[in-house]
CSV table of C-alpha atoms in Angstrom, one decimal:
chain,number,residue,atom,x,y,z
A,1,UNK,CA,60.4,73.8,-8.5
A,2,UNK,CA,57.3,73.2,-7.1
A,3,UNK,CA,55.0,72.3,-9.5
A,4,UNK,CA,57.3,69.9,-11.1
A,5,UNK,CA,57.2,67.0,-8.9
A,6,UNK,CA,53.5,67.5,-8.4
A,7,UNK,CA,53.2,67.1,-12.6
A,8,UNK,CA,55.9,63.9,-12.4
A,9,UNK,CA,53.7,62.8,-9.7
A,10,UNK,CA,50.2,63.3,-12.0
A,11,UNK,CA,52.1,61.7,-15.2
A,12,UNK,CA,52.9,58.8,-13.0
A,13,UNK,CA,49.3,58.5,-11.4
A,14,UNK,CA,47.8,58.5,-15.1
A,15,UNK,CA,50.8,55.5,-16.5
A,16,UNK,CA,49.2,53.7,-13.0
A,17,UNK,CA,45.9,54.2,-14.5
A,18,UNK,CA,46.4,52.9,-18.5
A,19,UNK,CA,48.1,50.4,-17.1
A,20,UNK,CA,45.6,49.0,-14.8
A,21,UNK,CA,43.0,49.3,-17.6
A,22,UNK,CA,45.6,47.4,-19.9
A,23,UNK,CA,45.7,44.8,-17.3
A,24,UNK,CA,41.8,44.9,-16.9
A,25,UNK,CA,41.3,44.1,-20.6
A,26,UNK,CA,44.0,41.7,-21.0
A,27,UNK,CA,42.0,39.9,-18.1
A,28,UNK,CA,38.6,40.2,-19.7
A,29,UNK,CA,39.5,39.3,-22.8
A,30,UNK,CA,41.4,35.9,-21.3
A,31,UNK,CA,38.2,35.5,-19.5
A,32,UNK,CA,36.3,36.0,-23.1
A,33,UNK,CA,38.7,33.6,-24.5
A,34,UNK,CA,38.6,30.9,-21.8
A,35,UNK,CA,34.5,30.9,-21.7
A,36,UNK,CA,35.2,30.1,-25.9
A,37,UNK,CA,37.0,27.0,-24.3
A,38,UNK,CA,34.6,25.7,-21.9
A,39,UNK,CA,31.6,26.5,-25.0
A,40,UNK,CA,33.4,24.1,-27.3
A,41,UNK,CA,34.0,21.8,-25.1
A,42,UNK,CA,30.2,21.8,-23.8
A,43,UNK,CA,29.5,21.6,-27.4
A,44,UNK,CA,32.0,18.3,-28.4
A,45,UNK,CA,30.3,16.7,-25.1
A,46,UNK,CA,27.0,17.6,-26.1
A,47,UNK,CA,27.1,16.1,-29.6
A,48,UNK,CA,29.0,12.7,-27.9
A,49,UNK,CA,26.1,12.5,-25.7
A,50,UNK,CA,24.2,12.3,-28.9
A,51,UNK,CA,22.9,8.4,-29.7
A,52,UNK,CA,24.9,9.3,-33.4
A,53,UNK,CA,27.5,11.9,-32.5
A,54,UNK,CA,28.7,13.9,-35.6
A,55,UNK,CA,31.9,13.4,-35.6
A,56,UNK,CA,32.3,16.7,-38.5
A,57,UNK,CA,30.6,19.1,-35.9
A,58,UNK,CA,33.2,17.5,-33.4
A,59,UNK,CA,36.1,17.5,-35.6
A,60,UNK,CA,34.9,21.7,-36.4
A,61,UNK,CA,34.5,22.3,-32.9
A,62,UNK,CA,38.1,19.9,-32.4
A,63,UNK,CA,40.2,22.3,-34.5
A,64,UNK,CA,39.2,25.8,-32.7
A,65,UNK,CA,40.0,23.8,-29.3
A,66,UNK,CA,43.4,23.5,-30.6
A,67,UNK,CA,43.8,26.2,-32.3
A,68,UNK,CA,42.7,28.3,-28.6
A,69,UNK,CA,45.1,25.6,-27.0
A,70,UNK,CA,48.2,26.9,-28.8
A,71,UNK,CA,47.6,30.2,-28.5
A,72,UNK,CA,46.8,30.1,-25.0
A,73,UNK,CA,50.3,31.1,-23.5
A,74,UNK,CA,50.1,34.6,-25.4
A,75,UNK,CA,47.2,35.5,-23.3
A,76,UNK,CA,49.2,36.1,-20.4
A,77,UNK,CA,51.8,38.9,-21.3
A,78,UNK,CA,53.9,39.9,-18.8
A,79,UNK,CA,52.5,43.0,-16.3
A,80,UNK,CA,48.7,41.3,-16.6
A,81,UNK,CA,49.3,39.5,-13.1
A,82,UNK,CA,46.9,40.5,-10.4
A,83,UNK,CA,48.4,44.1,-9.6
A,84,UNK,CA,46.8,47.8,-8.5
A,85,UNK,CA,43.6,45.8,-7.5
A,86,UNK,CA,42.3,44.1,-10.4
A,87,UNK,CA,39.5,41.8,-10.3
A,88,UNK,CA,40.8,38.4,-11.8
A,89,UNK,CA,41.5,35.1,-11.1
A,90,UNK,CA,44.6,34.3,-12.3
A,91,UNK,CA,47.5,33.7,-9.7
A,92,UNK,CA,50.7,35.7,-9.6
A,93,UNK,CA,52.3,31.6,-9.8
A,94,UNK,CA,51.4,32.5,-13.7
A,95,UNK,CA,53.9,34.8,-13.7
A,96,UNK,CA,56.7,33.4,-11.2
A,97,UNK,CA,57.0,29.9,-12.6
A,98,UNK,CA,56.4,30.2,-16.2
A,99,UNK,CA,58.8,26.9,-17.0
A,100,UNK,CA,55.5,25.5,-15.1
A,101,UNK,CA,53.0,27.4,-16.5
A,102,UNK,CA,54.5,26.6,-20.1
A,103,UNK,CA,54.4,23.2,-19.5
A,104,UNK,CA,51.2,22.6,-17.6
A,105,UNK,CA,49.9,24.8,-21.7
A,106,UNK,CA,51.6,22.2,-23.2
A,107,UNK,CA,50.2,19.5,-21.7
A,108,UNK,CA,46.6,21.2,-23.1
A,109,UNK,CA,48.0,21.4,-26.2
A,110,UNK,CA,49.3,17.7,-26.4
A,111,UNK,CA,45.3,17.1,-25.9
A,112,UNK,CA,43.4,19.0,-28.0
A,113,UNK,CA,45.8,18.4,-31.1
A,114,UNK,CA,44.7,14.3,-30.2
A,115,UNK,CA,40.8,15.2,-30.1
A,116,UNK,CA,41.8,17.4,-33.0
A,117,UNK,CA,43.6,14.2,-35.2
A,118,UNK,CA,40.5,11.4,-33.7
A,119,UNK,CA,37.3,13.7,-34.8
A,120,UNK,CA,39.7,14.0,-38.4
A,121,UNK,CA,40.0,10.6,-38.2
A,122,UNK,CA,36.5,10.2,-37.1
A,123,UNK,CA,37.8,7.5,-34.6
A,124,UNK,CA,34.6,7.8,-32.0
A,125,UNK,CA,36.4,6.3,-29.4
A,126,UNK,CA,39.9,8.5,-29.9
A,127,UNK,CA,37.5,11.8,-29.2
A,128,UNK,CA,35.9,10.0,-26.2
A,129,UNK,CA,39.2,8.6,-25.1
A,130,UNK,CA,40.8,12.9,-24.9
A,131,UNK,CA,37.4,14.2,-23.6
A,132,UNK,CA,38.8,12.9,-20.0
A,133,UNK,CA,42.4,13.7,-20.4
A,134,UNK,CA,41.5,17.5,-21.7
A,135,UNK,CA,39.7,17.6,-18.8
A,136,UNK,CA,42.9,16.4,-16.7
A,137,UNK,CA,44.5,19.3,-18.0
A,138,UNK,CA,42.6,21.8,-17.5
A,139,UNK,CA,41.9,20.8,-13.7
A,140,UNK,CA,45.6,20.3,-13.1
A,141,UNK,CA,46.3,23.7,-14.6
A,142,UNK,CA,43.3,25.7,-12.9
A,143,UNK,CA,44.5,23.8,-9.8
A,144,UNK,CA,48.0,25.7,-9.3
A,145,UNK,CA,47.3,29.2,-11.3
A,146,UNK,CA,44.1,29.7,-10.9
A,147,UNK,CA,42.0,31.3,-8.1
A,148,UNK,CA,39.1,29.0,-6.8
A,149,UNK,CA,36.1,31.1,-5.9
B,1,UNK,CA,1.0,0.5,26.2
B,2,UNK,CA,2.6,-1.4,23.9
B,3,UNK,CA,5.3,-0.6,21.1
B,4,UNK,CA,3.8,-0.3,17.7
B,5,UNK,CA,5.6,0.0,13.9
B,6,UNK,CA,4.7,3.0,12.7
B,7,UNK,CA,7.5,3.9,10.4
B,8,UNK,CA,8.0,0.9,7.9
B,9,UNK,CA,11.7,-0.4,6.5
B,10,UNK,CA,11.7,1.6,3.5
B,11,UNK,CA,10.8,5.7,5.2
B,12,UNK,CA,13.8,4.7,7.2
B,13,UNK,CA,16.0,3.4,5.1
B,14,UNK,CA,15.3,6.3,2.9
B,15,UNK,CA,15.5,8.9,5.7
B,16,UNK,CA,18.9,7.2,6.7
B,17,UNK,CA,20.2,7.2,3.1
B,18,UNK,CA,19.5,11.1,2.5
B,19,UNK,CA,21.5,11.0,6.4
B,20,UNK,CA,24.5,9.5,4.7
B,21,UNK,CA,24.1,10.6,1.2
B,22,UNK,CA,24.1,14.5,1.5
B,23,UNK,CA,26.9,14.6,3.6
B,24,UNK,CA,28.8,12.8,1.5
B,25,UNK,CA,27.4,14.4,-1.5
B,26,UNK,CA,28.8,18.1,-0.4
B,27,UNK,CA,32.3,16.7,0.8
B,28,UNK,CA,32.8,15.2,-2.8
B,29,UNK,CA,31.7,18.7,-4.5
B,30,UNK,CA,34.2,20.3,-2.2
B,31,UNK,CA,36.4,18.3,-3.2
B,32,UNK,CA,36.0,18.2,-6.6
B,33,UNK,CA,35.5,14.6,-6.9
B,34,UNK,CA,33.0,15.0,-9.7
B,35,UNK,CA,32.5,11.6,-11.0
B,36,UNK,CA,31.6,10.3,-7.5
B,37,UNK,CA,29.7,13.7,-6.5
B,38,UNK,CA,27.7,12.3,-9.6
B,39,UNK,CA,27.4,8.4,-8.8
B,40,UNK,CA,26.4,9.6,-5.2
B,41,UNK,CA,23.9,12.0,-6.9
B,42,UNK,CA,22.2,8.7,-8.6
B,43,UNK,CA,22.0,7.1,-5.4
B,44,UNK,CA,19.6,10.1,-4.1
B,45,UNK,CA,18.0,10.9,-6.6
B,46,UNK,CA,17.1,6.9,-6.7
B,47,UNK,CA,15.7,7.3,-2.9
B,48,UNK,CA,14.1,10.6,-3.8
B,49,UNK,CA,12.2,8.9,-6.8
B,50,UNK,CA,11.3,6.5,-4.6
B,51,UNK,CA,10.3,8.8,-1.2
B,52,UNK,CA,8.0,10.1,-3.4
B,53,UNK,CA,6.4,7.4,-4.4
B,54,UNK,CA,6.6,6.0,-1.2
B,55,UNK,CA,4.0,8.9,-0.3
B,56,UNK,CA,1.5,8.0,-2.3
B,57,UNK,CA,1.8,3.7,-2.3
B,58,UNK,CA,3.4,3.7,0.8
B,59,UNK,CA,1.9,2.9,4.5
B,60,UNK,CA,0.0,5.1,5.8
B,61,UNK,CA,2.2,7.1,8.1
B,62,UNK,CA,4.5,7.4,4.5
B,63,UNK,CA,1.9,9.1,2.5
B,64,UNK,CA,1.4,12.6,2.0
B,65,UNK,CA,-2.4,12.7,2.5
B,66,UNK,CA,-1.8,10.8,6.1
B,67,UNK,CA,0.3,13.8,7.5
B,68,UNK,CA,-0.3,17.4,5.0
B,69,UNK,CA,-2.2,19.1,7.1
B,70,UNK,CA,-3.9,22.6,6.5
B,71,UNK,CA,-2.8,26.5,8.2
B,72,UNK,CA,-6.1,25.8,10.4
B,73,UNK,CA,-5.0,22.6,11.6
B,74,UNK,CA,-1.3,23.5,11.7
B,75,UNK,CA,-2.4,25.8,13.8
B,76,UNK,CA,-4.1,23.8,15.9
B,77,UNK,CA,-1.5,21.7,17.3
B,78,UNK,CA,0.5,24.6,18.1
B,79,UNK,CA,-2.2,25.6,20.4
B,80,UNK,CA,-2.1,22.2,21.9
B,81,UNK,CA,-4.8,21.6,21.3
B,82,UNK,CA,-4.5,19.5,18.9
B,83,UNK,CA,-4.3,15.3,19.7
B,84,UNK,CA,-0.8,13.8,18.6
B,85,UNK,CA,-0.2,12.3,15.5
B,86,UNK,CA,1.2,8.8,15.3
B,87,UNK,CA,2.9,9.6,12.7
B,88,UNK,CA,4.4,12.7,11.7
B,89,UNK,CA,2.6,15.8,13.6
B,90,UNK,CA,1.2,18.8,11.8
B,91,UNK,CA,4.1,21.1,11.5
B,92,UNK,CA,6.7,18.1,11.1
B,93,UNK,CA,4.7,17.6,7.8
B,94,UNK,CA,5.7,21.1,6.6
B,95,UNK,CA,9.4,19.9,7.0
B,96,UNK,CA,9.1,16.8,5.8
B,97,UNK,CA,7.7,18.3,2.6
B,98,UNK,CA,10.0,21.0,2.5
B,99,UNK,CA,13.1,19.2,3.0
B,100,UNK,CA,12.1,16.7,0.0
B,101,UNK,CA,11.3,19.8,-1.9
B,102,UNK,CA,14.4,21.0,-2.0
B,103,UNK,CA,16.1,17.6,-2.1
B,104,UNK,CA,14.4,17.3,-5.3
B,105,UNK,CA,15.4,21.0,-6.9
B,106,UNK,CA,18.4,20.4,-5.8
B,107,UNK,CA,18.7,17.3,-7.4
B,108,UNK,CA,17.1,18.8,-11.0
B,109,UNK,CA,19.7,21.5,-11.2
B,110,UNK,CA,22.6,19.5,-10.3
B,111,UNK,CA,21.1,17.2,-13.3
B,112,UNK,CA,21.3,20.2,-15.7
B,113,UNK,CA,25.3,21.7,-14.2
B,114,UNK,CA,28.5,22.0,-15.9
B,115,UNK,CA,31.3,22.7,-14.2
B,116,UNK,CA,33.0,26.2,-15.7
B,117,UNK,CA,35.1,24.4,-18.4
B,118,UNK,CA,32.5,22.7,-20.0
B,119,UNK,CA,33.6,19.5,-19.6
B,120,UNK,CA,32.4,17.4,-16.6
B,121,UNK,CA,29.1,17.8,-16.7
B,122,UNK,CA,24.9,16.5,-15.7
B,123,UNK,CA,23.3,14.2,-17.7
B,124,UNK,CA,21.0,16.5,-19.0
B,125,UNK,CA,23.0,19.3,-19.3
B,126,UNK,CA,23.3,18.9,-23.2
B,127,UNK,CA,19.4,19.8,-23.4
B,128,UNK,CA,20.3,23.3,-22.3
B,129,UNK,CA,22.9,26.0,-23.1
B,130,UNK,CA,26.4,26.8,-21.9
B,131,UNK,CA,24.7,30.5,-20.3
B,132,UNK,CA,22.1,27.8,-18.6
B,133,UNK,CA,24.0,25.0,-17.2
B,134,UNK,CA,26.3,27.6,-16.0
B,135,UNK,CA,23.3,29.4,-14.3
B,136,UNK,CA,22.4,25.8,-13.1
B,137,UNK,CA,25.8,25.2,-11.3
B,138,UNK,CA,25.3,29.0,-9.6
B,139,UNK,CA,22.0,28.1,-7.7
B,140,UNK,CA,23.1,24.3,-7.6
B,141,UNK,CA,25.9,25.7,-5.0
B,142,UNK,CA,23.5,28.4,-3.7
B,143,UNK,CA,20.4,26.2,-2.6
B,144,UNK,CA,23.1,23.5,-0.9
B,145,UNK,CA,23.0,26.3,2.0
B,146,UNK,CA,19.3,26.3,1.9
B,147,UNK,CA,19.2,23.0,2.3
B,148,UNK,CA,22.1,23.0,5.0
B,149,UNK,CA,19.7,26.0,6.9
B,150,UNK,CA,16.6,23.6,6.5
B,151,UNK,CA,18.5,20.6,7.8
B,152,UNK,CA,19.9,22.8,10.9
B,153,UNK,CA,16.5,23.7,11.8
B,154,UNK,CA,15.1,20.1,10.7
B,155,UNK,CA,17.7,18.3,13.7
B,156,UNK,CA,17.2,21.3,16.1
B,157,UNK,CA,13.6,20.4,16.1
B,158,UNK,CA,14.1,17.1,16.8
B,159,UNK,CA,16.5,17.9,19.4
B,160,UNK,CA,13.6,20.0,20.8
B,161,UNK,CA,11.4,17.2,21.0
B,162,UNK,CA,13.6,14.4,22.1
B,163,UNK,CA,15.5,16.4,24.6
B,164,UNK,CA,13.0,19.3,26.3
B,165,UNK,CA,9.5,17.9,25.0
B,166,UNK,CA,10.6,14.3,26.5
B,167,UNK,CA,8.5,12.6,23.1
B,168,UNK,CA,11.3,9.9,21.9
B,169,UNK,CA,10.8,10.4,18.0
B,170,UNK,CA,14.2,9.5,17.7
B,171,UNK,CA,14.3,6.0,18.2
B,172,UNK,CA,11.3,5.5,16.0
B,173,UNK,CA,12.9,6.5,13.2
B,174,UNK,CA,15.6,4.2,14.0
B,175,UNK,CA,13.7,0.5,15.0
B,176,UNK,CA,10.4,2.4,13.5
B,177,UNK,CA,8.5,1.3,17.0
B,178,UNK,CA,7.1,3.8,19.0
B,179,UNK,CA,4.9,3.5,22.6
B,180,UNK,CA,1.8,3.7,22.5
B,181,UNK,CA,-1.9,3.4,24.2
B,182,UNK,CA,-3.3,-0.4,23.6
B,183,UNK,CA,-6.0,0.3,21.0
B,184,UNK,CA,-3.7,2.2,18.8
B,185,UNK,CA,-3.1,1.6,15.4
B,186,UNK,CA,0.4,1.8,13.8
B,187,UNK,CA,0.2,2.9,10.5
B,188,UNK,CA,3.0,1.0,9.1
B,189,UNK,CA,1.9,-2.1,6.9
B,190,UNK,CA,2.9,-1.6,2.8
B,191,UNK,CA,1.9,-4.5,0.1
B,192,UNK,CA,5.3,-6.2,-1.0
B,193,UNK,CA,4.1,-5.5,-4.8
B,194,UNK,CA,4.0,-1.6,-3.8
B,195,UNK,CA,7.1,-2.1,-2.4
B,196,UNK,CA,8.8,-3.8,-5.6
B,197,UNK,CA,5.9,-1.6,-8.5
B,198,UNK,CA,8.5,1.7,-6.6
B,199,UNK,CA,12.1,-0.4,-6.7
B,200,UNK,CA,11.6,-1.1,-10.6
B,201,UNK,CA,10.1,2.3,-11.3
B,202,UNK,CA,12.5,5.2,-9.6
B,203,UNK,CA,15.7,2.8,-10.4
B,204,UNK,CA,14.1,2.3,-14.4
B,205,UNK,CA,13.8,6.9,-13.9
B,206,UNK,CA,17.2,6.7,-12.6
B,207,UNK,CA,18.5,5.0,-15.7
B,208,UNK,CA,16.5,6.4,-17.8
B,209,UNK,CA,18.3,10.2,-16.6
B,210,UNK,CA,21.7,8.8,-16.2
B,211,UNK,CA,22.0,8.5,-19.4
B,212,UNK,CA,20.5,11.5,-20.9
B,213,UNK,CA,16.7,11.0,-20.9
B,214,UNK,CA,16.8,9.5,-24.4
B,215,UNK,CA,13.4,9.5,-26.0
């Protein structure tokens, strides 16, 4: 009779432990992904700073960027928020205001798709115009949903 | 006593520029105004390049060679065994060099730094990797604290001279003129040619850096 609550408490603790690990894994996964977005942004920008940018290289990175932007909402599954003492920059607002978060993610997707189309067409001016739009969508989303250092 | 010009106008104007630009640079960085931050950064780069050049080609009191002294001279000054110099004293010279050196380091880091999204970056960030550029940003942030501490020390030292030692050093940095014995030389005259060359050189280098240092 006394063993049962103890076992239940242990099971609960283990479950909590498992979910902490799961949240940690989800968080480091999306951190890696966001760094990959940043690296891809840098690759595009570095190319644009050259006297004669290589449009093929930009287009390849734009495809990667657009794919990541499409996947982005999936990096925030339910329950992977800042709970259980996991260190994360993801704010609870992501899960509290899902419609607003989805709209912010869609904003990035629109910008990356514009970049993909422009670079595939070899339109340098349109590529250059897409860069600040991507930057603005990063910034806007981070202002509401990312904890600042 | 006579009022003699000890600081030339370029020295005073660059000093005033530092005083205005550094708080503005801090404010723009804190508030994410990165476009403005980078413009002000170029202004500071231009002023700093000019001030370094002026340390070799400017008037006597502006030149590093005239005020940079060794440990023995600093020691003698601290013990009150040295005559009061017209320009920077041996201890103040250390502060000048530390502040200019730290500003140069800070600007250099900023030129290579990028934001965490890899989107907004200094004009030279394309020359280095993503990780190095990230590290440059982190050091750019950290080093500012050291610069702020040095500036605070500088201000305290100035206040100490002005209010406790009653050595009025603030007015000369504003008006350029200091009360000196009749035969004293000011040491604040420089050539217009050197000034023009310095302005053109600093502007040229700043422009080249802002373009990403193309070769």
